[in-house]
PDB file of C-alpha atoms in Angstrom:
ATOM      1  CA  MET A   1     -34.122-150.872 -87.999  1.00 45.00           C
ATOM      2  CA  PHE A   2     -36.880-151.651 -85.484  1.00 46.00           C
ATOM      3  CA  LEU A   3     -37.294-149.797 -82.229  1.00 48.00           C
ATOM      4  CA  LEU A   4     -38.408-151.685 -79.132  1.00 50.00           C
ATOM      5  CA  THR A   5     -41.467-149.827 -77.912  1.00 55.00           C
ATOM      6  CA  PRO A   6     -42.990-150.318 -74.438  1.00 56.00           C
ATOM      7  CA  SER A   7     -45.979-152.072 -76.004  1.00 59.00           C
ATOM      8  CA  SER A   8     -43.823-154.594 -77.908  1.00 62.00           C
ATOM      9  CA  GLY A   9     -41.800-155.322 -74.757  1.00 62.00           C
ATOM     10  CA  PHE A  10     -45.010-155.937 -72.848  1.00 58.00           C
ATOM     11  CA  LEU A  11     -46.211-158.338 -75.567  1.00 60.00           C
ATOM     12  CA  LYS A  12     -42.957-160.277 -75.431  1.00 63.00           C
ATOM     13  CA  CYS A  13     -43.195-160.642 -71.656  1.00 65.00           C
ATOM     14  CA  THR A  14     -46.826-161.711 -71.955  1.00 66.00           C
ATOM     15  CA  ASN A  15     -45.950-164.305 -74.594  1.00 62.00           C
ATOM     16  CA  LYS A  16     -43.109-165.689 -72.479  1.00 62.00           C
ATOM     17  CA  LEU A  17     -45.407-165.928 -69.466  1.00 61.00           C
ATOM     18  CA  PHE A  18     -48.103-167.642 -71.537  1.00 62.00           C
ATOM     19  CA  LEU A  19     -45.611-170.120 -73.015  1.00 62.00           C
ATOM     20  CA  SER A  20     -44.194-170.824 -69.563  1.00 67.00           C
ATOM     21  CA  GLU A  21     -47.661-171.499 -68.119  1.00 66.00           C
ATOM     22  CA  THR A  22     -48.531-173.702 -71.101  1.00 73.00           C
ATOM     23  CA  ALA A  23     -45.337-175.722 -70.647  1.00 67.00           C
ATOM     24  CA  GLN A  24     -46.059-176.127 -66.927  1.00 71.00           C
ATOM     25  CA  TRP A  25     -49.612-177.256 -67.682  1.00 70.00           C
ATOM     26  CA  ILE A  26     -48.321-179.821 -70.198  1.00 73.00           C
ATOM     27  CA  GLN A  27     -45.797-181.105 -67.655  1.00 72.00           C
ATOM     28  CA  LEU A  28     -48.516-181.326 -65.006  1.00 71.00           C
ATOM     29  CA  LYS A  29     -50.788-183.319 -67.336  1.00 70.00           C
ATOM     30  CA  GLU A  30     -47.926-185.642 -68.246  1.00 71.00           C
ATOM     31  CA  PHE A  31     -47.105-186.167 -64.565  1.00 65.00           C
ATOM     32  CA  ALA A  32     -50.766-186.938 -63.835  1.00 71.00           C
ATOM     33  CA  ARG A  33     -50.910-189.378 -66.769  1.00 69.00           C
ATOM     34  CA  LYS A  34     -47.822-191.251 -65.635  1.00 74.00           C
ATOM     35  CA  ASN A  35     -48.864-191.439 -61.985  1.00 77.00           C
ATOM     36  CA  ALA A  36     -52.645-191.927 -62.087  1.00 84.00           C
ATOM     37  CA  ALA A  37     -52.332-195.710 -61.808  1.00 85.00           C
ATOM     38  CA  ASN A  38     -49.592-195.417 -59.178  1.00 89.00           C
ATOM     39  CA  THR A  39     -51.916-193.230 -57.132  1.00 92.00           C
ATOM     40  CA  LEU A  40     -54.565-195.952 -57.214  1.00 92.00           C
ATOM     41  CA  SER A  41     -51.986-198.554 -56.136  1.00 93.00           C
ATOM     42  CA  ILE A  42     -50.916-196.331 -53.241  1.00 94.00           C
ATOM     43  CA  ALA A  43     -54.588-195.850 -52.299  1.00 95.00           C
ATOM     44  CA  ASN A  44     -54.973-199.642 -52.291  1.00 96.00           C
ATOM     45  CA  MET A  45     -51.929-199.902 -49.999  1.00 96.00           C
ATOM     46  CA  VAL A  46     -53.395-197.252 -47.697  1.00 97.00           C
ATOM     47  CA  MET A  47     -56.634-199.275 -47.489  1.00 97.00           C
ATOM     48  CA  GLY A  48     -54.536-202.299 -46.520  1.00 97.00           C
ATOM     49  CA  MET A  49     -52.634-200.411 -43.822  1.00 97.00           C
ATOM     50  CA  ALA A  50     -55.875-198.950 -42.468  1.00 97.00           C
ATOM     51  CA  SER A  51     -57.373-202.458 -42.401  1.00 97.00           C
ATOM     52  CA  ILE A  52     -54.336-203.733 -40.480  1.00 97.00           C
ATOM     53  CA  LEU A  53     -54.727-200.978 -37.888  1.00 97.00           C
ATOM     54  CA  SER A  54     -58.465-201.651 -37.667  1.00 97.00           C
ATOM     55  CA  SER A  55     -57.860-205.355 -37.013  1.00 96.00           C
ATOM     56  CA  LEU A  56     -55.238-204.628 -34.363  1.00 95.00           C
ATOM     57  CA  ASN A  57     -57.655-202.236 -32.643  1.00 95.00           C
ATOM     58  CA  GLY A  58     -60.553-204.682 -32.756  1.00 92.00           C
ATOM     59  CA  HIS A  59     -62.591-202.909 -35.451  1.00 94.00           C
ATOM     60  CA  HIS A  60     -63.568-206.045 -37.314  1.00 93.00           C
ATOM     61  CA  TYR A  61     -66.165-204.624 -39.702  1.00 93.00           C
ATOM     62  CA  ALA A  62     -63.994-201.693 -40.740  1.00 95.00           C
ATOM     63  CA  ALA A  63     -61.083-204.055 -41.458  1.00 96.00           C
ATOM     64  CA  CYS A  64     -63.199-206.182 -43.806  1.00 96.00           C
ATOM     65  CA  TRP A  65     -64.763-203.154 -45.483  1.00 95.00           C
ATOM     66  CA  LEU A  66     -61.356-201.645 -46.236  1.00 97.00           C
ATOM     67  CA  VAL A  67     -60.233-204.904 -47.864  1.00 97.00           C
ATOM     68  CA  LEU A  68     -63.255-204.734 -50.186  1.00 96.00           C
ATOM     69  CA  ILE A  69     -62.436-201.138 -51.148  1.00 96.00           C
ATOM     70  CA  GLY A  70     -58.896-202.302 -51.906  1.00 96.00           C
ATOM     71  CA  TYR A  71     -60.457-204.987 -54.105  1.00 96.00           C
ATOM     72  CA  LEU A  72     -62.054-202.294 -56.286  1.00 95.00           C
ATOM     73  CA  LEU A  73     -58.893-200.192 -56.426  1.00 95.00           C
ATOM     74  CA  ASP A  74     -56.796-203.155 -57.524  1.00 93.00           C
ATOM     75  CA  PHE A  75     -58.993-203.750 -60.576  1.00 92.00           C
ATOM     76  CA  ALA A  76     -58.724-200.085 -61.521  1.00 92.00           C
ATOM     77  CA  ASP A  77     -54.972-199.454 -61.310  1.00 88.00           C
ATOM     78  CA  GLY A  78     -53.900-201.856 -64.068  1.00 85.00           C
ATOM     79  CA  ALA A  79     -56.724-200.760 -66.354  1.00 85.00           C
ATOM     80  CA  VAL A  80     -55.832-197.084 -65.891  1.00 87.00           C
ATOM     81  CA  ALA A  81     -52.126-197.758 -66.518  1.00 83.00           C
ATOM     82  CA  ARG A  82     -52.843-199.552 -69.778  1.00 83.00           C
ATOM     83  CA  GLN A  83     -55.474-197.042 -70.905  1.00 85.00           C
ATOM     84  CA  LEU A  84     -53.068-194.129 -70.365  1.00 82.00           C
ATOM     85  CA  ASN A  85     -50.080-196.052 -71.714  1.00 81.00           C
ATOM     86  CA  ALA A  86     -48.331-195.517 -68.382  1.00 73.00           C
ATOM     87  CA  CYS A  87     -47.180-199.039 -67.507  1.00 76.00           C
ATOM     88  CA  SER A  88     -43.787-199.067 -65.773  1.00 81.00           C
ATOM     89  CA  ALA A  89     -41.542-201.208 -63.586  1.00 81.00           C
ATOM     90  CA  LEU A  90     -42.271-198.872 -60.667  1.00 81.00           C
ATOM     91  CA  GLY A  91     -46.012-199.297 -61.193  1.00 81.00           C
ATOM     92  CA  ALA A  92     -45.681-203.083 -61.201  1.00 84.00           C
ATOM     93  CA  LYS A  93     -43.729-202.998 -57.927  1.00 88.00           C
ATOM     94  CA  LEU A  94     -46.225-200.644 -56.301  1.00 90.00           C
ATOM     95  CA  ASP A  95     -49.070-202.929 -57.367  1.00 90.00           C
ATOM     96  CA  ASP A  96     -47.334-205.965 -55.847  1.00 91.00           C
ATOM     97  CA  PHE A  97     -46.581-204.112 -52.591  1.00 94.00           C
ATOM     98  CA  ALA A  98     -50.181-202.921 -52.384  1.00 95.00           C
ATOM     99  CA  ASP A  99     -51.539-206.413 -53.070  1.00 94.00           C
ATOM    100  CA  PHE A 100     -49.260-207.947 -50.456  1.00 96.00           C
ATOM    101  CA  THR A 101     -50.330-205.332 -47.881  1.00 97.00           C
ATOM    102  CA  THR A 102     -54.086-205.524 -48.511  1.00 97.00           C
ATOM    103  CA  PHE A 103     -54.638-209.083 -49.703  1.00 97.00           C
ATOM    104  CA  GLY A 104     -51.798-210.639 -47.732  1.00 96.00           C
ATOM    105  CA  ILE A 105     -51.130-209.062 -44.344  1.00 97.00           C
ATOM    106  CA  ALA A 106     -54.453-207.234 -43.845  1.00 97.00           C
ATOM    107  CA  THR A 107     -56.531-210.247 -44.891  1.00 97.00           C
ATOM    108  CA  SER A 108     -54.497-212.661 -42.761  1.00 97.00           C
ATOM    109  CA  LEU A 109     -55.271-210.580 -39.669  1.00 97.00           C
ATOM    110  CA  LEU A 110     -58.963-211.379 -40.157  1.00 96.00           C
ATOM    111  CA  LEU A 111     -57.933-214.900 -39.053  1.00 95.00           C
ATOM    112  CA  ARG A 112     -55.955-213.757 -36.016  1.00 92.00           C
ATOM    113  CA  THR A 113     -56.840-214.923 -32.507  1.00 92.00           C
ATOM    114  CA  PRO A 114     -54.727-215.567 -29.380  1.00 92.00           C
ATOM    115  CA  ASP A 115     -54.625-219.263 -30.377  1.00 94.00           C
ATOM    116  CA  LEU A 116     -51.228-220.474 -31.623  1.00 95.00           C
ATOM    117  CA  LEU A 117     -52.712-222.506 -34.494  1.00 95.00           C
ATOM    118  CA  ASP A 118     -54.629-219.495 -35.751  1.00 95.00           C
ATOM    119  CA  ASN A 119     -51.434-217.435 -35.717  1.00 95.00           C
ATOM    120  CA  ILE A 120     -49.688-220.165 -37.701  1.00 96.00           C
ATOM    121  CA  LEU A 121     -52.602-220.116 -40.158  1.00 97.00           C
ATOM    122  CA  CYS A 122     -52.133-216.320 -40.501  1.00 96.00           C
ATOM    123  CA  MET A 123     -48.475-216.816 -41.357  1.00 97.00           C
ATOM    124  CA  CYS A 124     -49.274-219.586 -43.835  1.00 97.00           C
ATOM    125  CA  TYR A 125     -51.816-217.347 -45.527  1.00 97.00           C
ATOM    126  CA  VAL A 126     -49.306-214.491 -45.852  1.00 97.00           C
ATOM    127  CA  LEU A 127     -46.685-216.882 -47.241  1.00 96.00           C
ATOM    128  CA  SER A 128     -49.131-218.271 -49.802  1.00 96.00           C
ATOM    129  CA  VAL A 129     -49.931-214.734 -50.999  1.00 95.00           C
ATOM    130  CA  PHE A 130     -46.190-214.028 -51.198  1.00 94.00           C
ATOM    131  CA  VAL A 131     -45.631-217.168 -53.281  1.00 91.00           C
ATOM    132  CA  ARG A 132     -48.618-216.320 -55.458  1.00 90.00           C
ATOM    133  CA  LEU A 133     -47.341-212.815 -56.195  1.00 88.00           C
ATOM    134  CA  CYS A 134     -43.774-213.965 -56.856  1.00 86.00           C
ATOM    135  CA  PHE A 135     -44.486-216.952 -59.062  1.00 80.00           C
ATOM    136  CA  PHE A 136     -47.811-216.251 -60.755  1.00 76.00           C
ATOM    137  CA  SER A 137     -46.427-216.184 -64.306  1.00 66.00           C
ATOM    138  CA  SER A 138     -47.631-219.116 -66.385  1.00 63.00           C
ATOM    139  CA  GLY A 139     -45.742-218.396 -69.588  1.00 66.00           C
ATOM    140  CA  ILE A 140     -49.118-218.185 -71.341  1.00 70.00           C
ATOM    141  CA  PRO A 141     -50.438-214.720 -72.246  1.00 69.00           C
ATOM    142  CA  PHE A 142     -53.307-213.487 -70.056  1.00 75.00           C
ATOM    143  CA  MET A 143     -53.106-216.549 -67.770  1.00 82.00           C
ATOM    144  CA  TYR A 144     -52.054-216.949 -64.119  1.00 83.00           C
ATOM    145  CA  ARG A 145     -50.982-219.975 -62.133  1.00 87.00           C
ATOM    146  CA  GLY A 146     -52.867-220.134 -58.876  1.00 90.00           C
ATOM    147  CA  LEU A 147     -55.944-218.227 -57.737  1.00 93.00           C
ATOM    148  CA  PRO A 148     -55.319-214.443 -57.666  1.00 93.00           C
ATOM    149  CA  CYS A 149     -55.140-213.375 -54.023  1.00 94.00           C
ATOM    150  CA  ILE A 150     -57.636-210.564 -54.574  1.00 95.00           C
ATOM    151  CA  TYR A 151     -60.466-213.112 -54.877  1.00 96.00           C
ATOM    152  CA  SER A 152     -59.459-215.162 -51.845  1.00 96.00           C
ATOM    153  CA  SER A 153     -59.347-211.954 -49.793  1.00 97.00           C
ATOM    154  CA  ALA A 154     -62.809-210.890 -50.917  1.00 97.00           C
ATOM    155  CA  ILE A 155     -64.225-214.319 -50.051  1.00 97.00           C
ATOM    156  CA  LEU A 156     -62.664-214.270 -46.581  1.00 97.00           C
ATOM    157  CA  ALA A 157     -63.723-210.674 -45.883  1.00 97.00           C
ATOM    158  CA  CYS A 158     -67.317-211.357 -46.948  1.00 96.00           C
ATOM    159  CA  LEU A 159     -67.600-214.576 -44.954  1.00 96.00           C
ATOM    160  CA  SER A 160     -66.102-212.837 -41.950  1.00 96.00           C
ATOM    161  CA  LEU A 161     -68.775-210.124 -42.163  1.00 95.00           C
ATOM    162  CA  LEU A 162     -71.650-212.524 -42.823  1.00 95.00           C
ATOM    163  CA  THR A 163     -70.745-214.952 -40.017  1.00 94.00           C
ATOM    164  CA  GLY A 164     -69.686-212.317 -37.496  1.00 92.00           C
ATOM    165  CA  GLY A 165     -66.132-213.597 -37.555  1.00 91.00           C
ATOM    166  CA  ASN A 166     -66.971-217.281 -37.046  1.00 94.00           C
ATOM    167  CA  MET A 167     -63.486-218.802 -36.809  1.00 95.00           C
ATOM    168  CA  ALA A 168     -64.531-222.330 -37.771  1.00 96.00           C
ATOM    169  CA  VAL A 169     -65.846-221.082 -41.123  1.00 96.00           C
ATOM    170  CA  LEU A 170     -62.872-218.781 -41.647  1.00 97.00           C
ATOM    171  CA  ARG A 171     -60.295-221.485 -40.877  1.00 97.00           C
ATOM    172  CA  ILE A 172     -61.796-223.920 -43.383  1.00 97.00           C
ATOM    173  CA  THR A 173     -62.126-221.197 -46.014  1.00 97.00           C
ATOM    174  CA  ALA A 174     -58.577-219.926 -45.437  1.00 97.00           C
ATOM    175  CA  VAL A 175     -57.093-223.401 -45.860  1.00 97.00           C
ATOM    176  CA  ALA A 176     -59.056-223.847 -49.106  1.00 97.00           C
ATOM    177  CA  MET A 177     -57.909-220.440 -50.378  1.00 97.00           C
ATOM    178  CA  ILE A 178     -54.265-221.253 -49.566  1.00 97.00           C
ATOM    179  CA  ILE A 179     -54.528-224.477 -51.580  1.00 96.00           C
ATOM    180  CA  PHE A 180     -56.080-222.649 -54.538  1.00 95.00           C
ATOM    181  CA  MET A 181     -53.449-219.876 -54.444  1.00 94.00           C
ATOM    182  CA  VAL A 182     -50.429-222.203 -54.409  1.00 92.00           C
ATOM    183  CA  SER A 183     -51.930-224.653 -56.891  1.00 90.00           C
ATOM    184  CA  GLN A 184     -50.703-224.913 -60.464  1.00 82.00           C
ATOM    185  CA  ASN A 185     -54.185-224.445 -61.920  1.00 87.00           C
ATOM    186  CA  PHE A 186     -54.591-221.866 -64.675  1.00 88.00           C
ATOM    187  CA  TYR A 187     -56.729-218.775 -64.108  1.00 90.00           C
ATOM    188  CA  PRO A 188     -57.408-216.046 -66.682  1.00 89.00           C
ATOM    189  CA  HIS A 189     -56.357-212.434 -66.389  1.00 85.00           C
ATOM    190  CA  ASP A 190     -59.913-211.087 -66.342  1.00 82.00           C
ATOM    191  CA  ARG A 191     -59.248-207.356 -66.977  1.00 84.00           C
ATOM    192  CA  VAL A 192     -62.744-206.477 -65.836  1.00 89.00           C
ATOM    193  CA  LEU A 193     -62.609-202.826 -66.957  1.00 86.00           C
ATOM    194  CA  GLU A 194     -61.164-203.666 -70.378  1.00 84.00           C
ATOM    195  CA  SER A 195     -63.409-206.536 -71.355  1.00 83.00           C
ATOM    196  CA  GLN A 196     -67.099-207.140 -72.093  1.00 87.00           C
ATOM    197  CA  ALA A 197     -69.619-204.508 -71.087  1.00 90.00           C
ATOM    198  CA  TRP A 198     -71.324-206.777 -68.544  1.00 92.00           C
ATOM    199  CA  LYS A 199     -68.077-207.023 -66.565  1.00 92.00           C
ATOM    200  CA  LYS A 200     -67.920-203.243 -66.365  1.00 92.00           C
ATOM    201  CA  VAL A 201     -71.494-203.291 -65.085  1.00 94.00           C
ATOM    202  CA  VAL A 202     -70.478-205.829 -62.424  1.00 94.00           C
ATOM    203  CA  TYR A 203     -67.637-203.534 -61.365  1.00 94.00           C
ATOM    204  CA  ALA A 204     -69.902-200.462 -61.273  1.00 94.00           C
ATOM    205  CA  GLY A 205     -72.384-202.469 -59.224  1.00 94.00           C
ATOM    206  CA  GLY A 206     -69.576-203.313 -56.798  1.00 94.00           C
ATOM    207  CA  ILE A 207     -68.847-199.615 -56.279  1.00 94.00           C
ATOM    208  CA  VAL A 208     -72.510-198.819 -55.689  1.00 93.00           C
ATOM    209  CA  MET A 209     -72.952-201.760 -53.324  1.00 91.00           C
ATOM    210  CA  VAL A 210     -69.908-201.098 -51.145  1.00 89.00           C
ATOM    211  CA  PHE A 211     -70.815-197.441 -50.596  1.00 86.00           C
ATOM    212  CA  CYS A 212     -74.615-197.478 -50.696  1.00 86.00           C
ATOM    213  CA  SER A 213     -75.879-200.856 -49.455  1.00 80.00           C
ATOM    214  CA  SER A 214     -76.130-202.883 -46.260  1.00 85.00           C
ATOM    215  CA  ILE A 215     -73.542-205.446 -45.162  1.00 87.00           C
ATOM    216  CA  PRO A 216     -75.466-208.640 -46.106  1.00 91.00           C
ATOM    217  CA  HIS A 217     -76.230-207.417 -49.627  1.00 93.00           C
ATOM    218  CA  VAL A 218     -72.644-206.259 -50.181  1.00 93.00           C
ATOM    219  CA  CYS A 219     -71.235-209.563 -48.954  1.00 94.00           C
ATOM    220  CA  VAL A 220     -73.552-211.663 -51.113  1.00 95.00           C
ATOM    221  CA  TYR A 221     -72.692-209.541 -54.154  1.00 96.00           C
ATOM    222  CA  TYR A 222     -68.927-209.830 -53.686  1.00 96.00           C
ATOM    223  CA  LEU A 223     -69.156-213.513 -52.798  1.00 96.00           C
ATOM    224  CA  LEU A 224     -71.041-214.265 -56.019  1.00 96.00           C
ATOM    225  CA  TRP A 225     -68.508-212.210 -57.976  1.00 96.00           C
ATOM    226  CA  SER A 226     -65.451-213.899 -56.440  1.00 96.00           C
ATOM    227  CA  VAL A 227     -66.817-217.439 -56.276  1.00 96.00           C
ATOM    228  CA  SER A 228     -67.929-217.223 -59.924  1.00 95.00           C
ATOM    229  CA  TYR A 229     -64.314-216.486 -60.858  1.00 94.00           C
ATOM    230  CA  LEU A 230     -63.139-219.379 -58.682  1.00 93.00           C
ATOM    231  CA  LEU A 231     -65.596-221.904 -60.145  1.00 92.00           C
ATOM    232  CA  PHE A 232     -65.955-220.685 -63.740  1.00 92.00           C
ATOM    233  CA  PRO A 233     -62.729-218.813 -64.501  1.00 90.00           C
ATOM    234  CA  THR A 234     -62.506-219.590 -68.195  1.00 87.00           C
ATOM    235  CA  THR A 235     -66.204-219.777 -69.028  1.00 87.00           C
ATOM    236  CA  LEU A 236     -67.088-216.420 -67.488  1.00 87.00           C
ATOM    237  CA  TRP A 237     -63.941-214.440 -66.844  1.00 87.00           C
ATOM    238  CA  SER A 238     -61.471-215.088 -69.643  1.00 81.00           C
ATOM    239  CA  CYS A 239     -60.171-211.831 -71.110  1.00 65.00           C
ATOM    240  CA  LYS A 240     -62.095-210.904 -74.270  1.00 55.00           C
ATOM    241  CA  VAL A 241     -61.275-207.318 -75.064  1.00 45.00           C
TER     242      VAL A 241
END
């Protein structure tokens, strides 16, 4: 027969408390693992909403800059989800909503003027992004149909910054991007952060440029990045993990 002494009771309480804290810590880590990518998608959506508000308030440079930050976040969310084995239907929906907000609505507002034709062009751009997001599946692994809207947005944002919002340049570019997005051409799923080391260097350079460099240098960098995918999708950007 064992007697319960004050010291043994204290040890039991301590053990229960320790086990409870350990279980909570494990649950917290699991929650963070499952939602890390979702957090990046939400951050991308927030960048898009902030860009929309900036455009509506006439802050042209801020609107473009926020689109480029969303560009970086969009590359990261899928890579994080796959790395942490946290892919889910909710994550896919969040990613699509974020892409539509940042690369659809926010980018289209870079084309907005009081002119009726420009407003129609904005709507056409949004619709082309919608079509692109809904029907991008090609049936071929790691391949898309139509230019991913992230690249068309980066091209428009960079040209808008470089030209000071020159509408003639933006109109021509937007029409070209719409054609590329709704085309049936094949484009590879590049998976920049899960592929060759040089692609990871390009991505790291994009982070450094957008936060530490001047507007012309940033725009040239992102233009070269996006246009290289547009012109040489398979040669340069096919997924080789």
